[in-house]
CSV table of C-alpha atoms and ligand atoms in Angstrom, one decimal:
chain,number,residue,atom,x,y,z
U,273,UNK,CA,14.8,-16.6,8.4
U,274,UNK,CA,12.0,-14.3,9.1
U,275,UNK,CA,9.4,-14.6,6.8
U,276,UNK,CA,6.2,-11.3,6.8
U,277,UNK,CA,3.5,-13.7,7.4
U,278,UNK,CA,0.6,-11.2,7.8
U,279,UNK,CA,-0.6,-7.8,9.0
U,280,UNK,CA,-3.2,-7.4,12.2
U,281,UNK,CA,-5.9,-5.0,11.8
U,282,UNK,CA,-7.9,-4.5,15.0
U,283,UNK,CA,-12.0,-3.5,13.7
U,284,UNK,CA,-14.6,-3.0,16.2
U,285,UNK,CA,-17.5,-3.7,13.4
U,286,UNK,CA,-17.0,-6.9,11.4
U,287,UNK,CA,-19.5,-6.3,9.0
U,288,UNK,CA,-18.6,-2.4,8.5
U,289,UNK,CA,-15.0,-2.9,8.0
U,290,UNK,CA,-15.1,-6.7,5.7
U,291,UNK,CA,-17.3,-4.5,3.4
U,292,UNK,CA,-14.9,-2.0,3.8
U,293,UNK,CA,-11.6,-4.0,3.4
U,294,UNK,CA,-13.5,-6.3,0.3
U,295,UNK,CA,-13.5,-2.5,-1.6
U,296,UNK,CA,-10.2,-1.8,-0.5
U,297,UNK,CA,-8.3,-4.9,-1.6
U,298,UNK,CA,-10.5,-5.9,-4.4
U,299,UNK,CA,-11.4,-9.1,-3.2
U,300,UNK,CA,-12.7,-10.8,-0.2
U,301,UNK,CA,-11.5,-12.7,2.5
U,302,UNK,CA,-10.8,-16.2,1.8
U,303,UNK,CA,-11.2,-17.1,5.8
U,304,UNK,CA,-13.0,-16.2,9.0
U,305,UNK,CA,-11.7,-18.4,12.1
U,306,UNK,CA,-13.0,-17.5,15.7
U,307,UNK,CA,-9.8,-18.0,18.6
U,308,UNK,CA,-12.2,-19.3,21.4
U,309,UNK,CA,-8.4,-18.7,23.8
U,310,UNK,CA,-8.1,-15.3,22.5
U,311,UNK,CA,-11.2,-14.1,22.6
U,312,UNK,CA,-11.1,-13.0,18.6
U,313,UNK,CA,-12.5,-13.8,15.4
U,314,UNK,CA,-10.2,-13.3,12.6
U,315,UNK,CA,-10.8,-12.5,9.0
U,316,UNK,CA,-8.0,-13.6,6.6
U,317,UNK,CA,-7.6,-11.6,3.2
U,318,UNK,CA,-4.6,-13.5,0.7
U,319,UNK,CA,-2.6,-10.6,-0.4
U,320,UNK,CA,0.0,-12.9,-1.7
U,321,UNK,CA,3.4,-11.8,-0.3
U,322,UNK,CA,1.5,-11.4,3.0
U,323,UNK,CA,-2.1,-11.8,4.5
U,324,UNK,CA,-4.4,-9.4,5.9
U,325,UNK,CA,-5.8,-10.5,9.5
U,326,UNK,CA,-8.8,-8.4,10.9
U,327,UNK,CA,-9.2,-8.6,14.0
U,328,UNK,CA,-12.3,-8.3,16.0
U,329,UNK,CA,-13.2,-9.9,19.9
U,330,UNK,CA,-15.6,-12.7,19.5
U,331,UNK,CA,-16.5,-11.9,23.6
U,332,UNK,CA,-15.7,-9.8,26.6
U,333,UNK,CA,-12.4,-9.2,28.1
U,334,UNK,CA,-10.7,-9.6,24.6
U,335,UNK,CA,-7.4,-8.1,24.1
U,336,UNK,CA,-8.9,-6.5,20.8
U,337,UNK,CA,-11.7,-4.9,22.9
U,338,UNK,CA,-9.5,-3.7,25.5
U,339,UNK,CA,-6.6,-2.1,22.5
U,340,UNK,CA,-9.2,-0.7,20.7
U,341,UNK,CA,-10.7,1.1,24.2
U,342,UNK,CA,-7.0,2.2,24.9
U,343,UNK,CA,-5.8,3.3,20.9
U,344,UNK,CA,-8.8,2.6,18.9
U,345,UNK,CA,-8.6,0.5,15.6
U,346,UNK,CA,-6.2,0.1,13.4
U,347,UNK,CA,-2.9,-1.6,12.8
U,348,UNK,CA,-2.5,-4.3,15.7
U,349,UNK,CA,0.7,-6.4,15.0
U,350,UNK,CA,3.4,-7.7,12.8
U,351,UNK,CA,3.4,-11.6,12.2
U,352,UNK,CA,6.6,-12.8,10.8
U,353,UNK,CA,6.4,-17.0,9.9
U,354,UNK,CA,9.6,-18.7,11.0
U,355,UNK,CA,10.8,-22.4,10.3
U,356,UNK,CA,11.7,-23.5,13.8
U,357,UNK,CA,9.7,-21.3,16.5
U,358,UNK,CA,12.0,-22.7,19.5
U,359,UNK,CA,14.7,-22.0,18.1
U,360,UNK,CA,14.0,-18.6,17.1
U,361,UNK,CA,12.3,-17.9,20.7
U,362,UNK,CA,15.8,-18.6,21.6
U,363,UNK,CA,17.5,-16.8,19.6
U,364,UNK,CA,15.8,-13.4,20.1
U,365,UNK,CA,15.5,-13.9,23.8
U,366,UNK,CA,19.7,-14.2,23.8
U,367,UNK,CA,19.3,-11.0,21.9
U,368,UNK,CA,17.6,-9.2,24.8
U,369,UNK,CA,13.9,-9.4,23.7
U,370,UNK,CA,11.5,-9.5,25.7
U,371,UNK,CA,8.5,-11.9,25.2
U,372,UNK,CA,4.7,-11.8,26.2
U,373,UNK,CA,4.3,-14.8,26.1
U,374,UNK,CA,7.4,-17.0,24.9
U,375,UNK,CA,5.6,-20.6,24.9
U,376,UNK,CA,3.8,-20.9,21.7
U,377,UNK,CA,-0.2,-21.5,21.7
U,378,UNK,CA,-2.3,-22.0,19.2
U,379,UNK,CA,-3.6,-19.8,16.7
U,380,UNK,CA,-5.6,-18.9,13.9
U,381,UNK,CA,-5.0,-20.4,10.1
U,382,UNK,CA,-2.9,-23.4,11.5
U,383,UNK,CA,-0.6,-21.5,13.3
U,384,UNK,CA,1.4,-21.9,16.7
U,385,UNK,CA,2.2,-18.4,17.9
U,386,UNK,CA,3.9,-16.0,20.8
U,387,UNK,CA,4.1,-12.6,20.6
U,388,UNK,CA,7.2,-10.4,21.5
U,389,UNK,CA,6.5,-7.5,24.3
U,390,UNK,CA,5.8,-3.8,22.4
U,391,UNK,CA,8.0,-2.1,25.1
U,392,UNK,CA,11.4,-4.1,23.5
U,393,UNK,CA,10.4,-3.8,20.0
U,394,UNK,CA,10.0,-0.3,19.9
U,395,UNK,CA,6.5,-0.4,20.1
U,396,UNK,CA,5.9,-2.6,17.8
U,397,UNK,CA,3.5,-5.9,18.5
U,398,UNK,CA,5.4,-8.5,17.1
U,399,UNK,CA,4.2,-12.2,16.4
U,400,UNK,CA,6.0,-15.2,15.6
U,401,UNK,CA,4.9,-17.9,14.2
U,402,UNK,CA,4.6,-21.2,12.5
U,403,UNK,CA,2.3,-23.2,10.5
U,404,UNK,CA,1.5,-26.7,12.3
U,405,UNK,CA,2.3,-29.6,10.5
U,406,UNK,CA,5.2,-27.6,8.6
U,407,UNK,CA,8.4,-28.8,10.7
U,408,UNK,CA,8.3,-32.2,12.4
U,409,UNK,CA,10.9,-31.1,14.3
U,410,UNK,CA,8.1,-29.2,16.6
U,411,UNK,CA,8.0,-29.6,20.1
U,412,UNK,CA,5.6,-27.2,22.5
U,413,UNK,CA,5.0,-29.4,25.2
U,414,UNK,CA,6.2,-27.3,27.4
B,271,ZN,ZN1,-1.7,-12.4,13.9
């Protein structure tokens, strides 16, 4: 079962918009985690049924840098938590989904992720993912 894990914000200023998002959601974030691979520092904000990830590029030639060039900021992605990734992965490519990148690499907050390809989710970004540690059933080794 698909579980909404969290909601990707892409922000061009991290200090503008954290100010901004503290005001907005009464509280601050309870994480900040730079994604050396992705190029992208995130900021996690705990909104109970779901999280709050901004996302900002930590350097050049991020995918946040070049989406924000392209659409400006704003709502990046979807991540739905799932209990076995693989299997899932499966599952949805037998359903005709297409995926960006369909072997799971890490990610932020403990995470393995993949992301499903906009143009087969109705435009949607669409992560998956799964917390490390959570299933020992996990095998990404290839
Ligand atoms: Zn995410």
């Amino acid at each position: 079962m698909m579980r909404l894990e969290h909601i990707g914000i892409a922000i061009a200023d991290p200090k503008k918009s954290t100010e901004l998002f503290d005001r907005l959601l009464g509280k601050s974030g309870y994480k900040q985690e730079t994604v050396e691979s992705e190029k992208v520092t995130t900021h996690f904000y705990d909104m109970e049924t779901a999280k709050i990830e901004l996302l900002v590029a930590s350097s050049e030639g991020s995918v946040i840098e070049k989406y924000i060039q392209k659409r400006g900021e704003g709502i990046h992605h979807l991540a739905f938590e799932v209990d076995d990734l693989p299997t899932e992965i499966n599952r949805l490519k037998n359903e005709g989904f297409q995926f960006i990148n369909e072997k799971p690499k890490p990610g932020a907050d403990n995470k393995m992720i993949c992301f499903l390809h906009p143009k087969s989710t109705n435009g949607v970004l669409v992560e998956l993912c799964q917390t490390i540690g959570k299933n020992e059933n996990m095998d990404f080794e290839n």
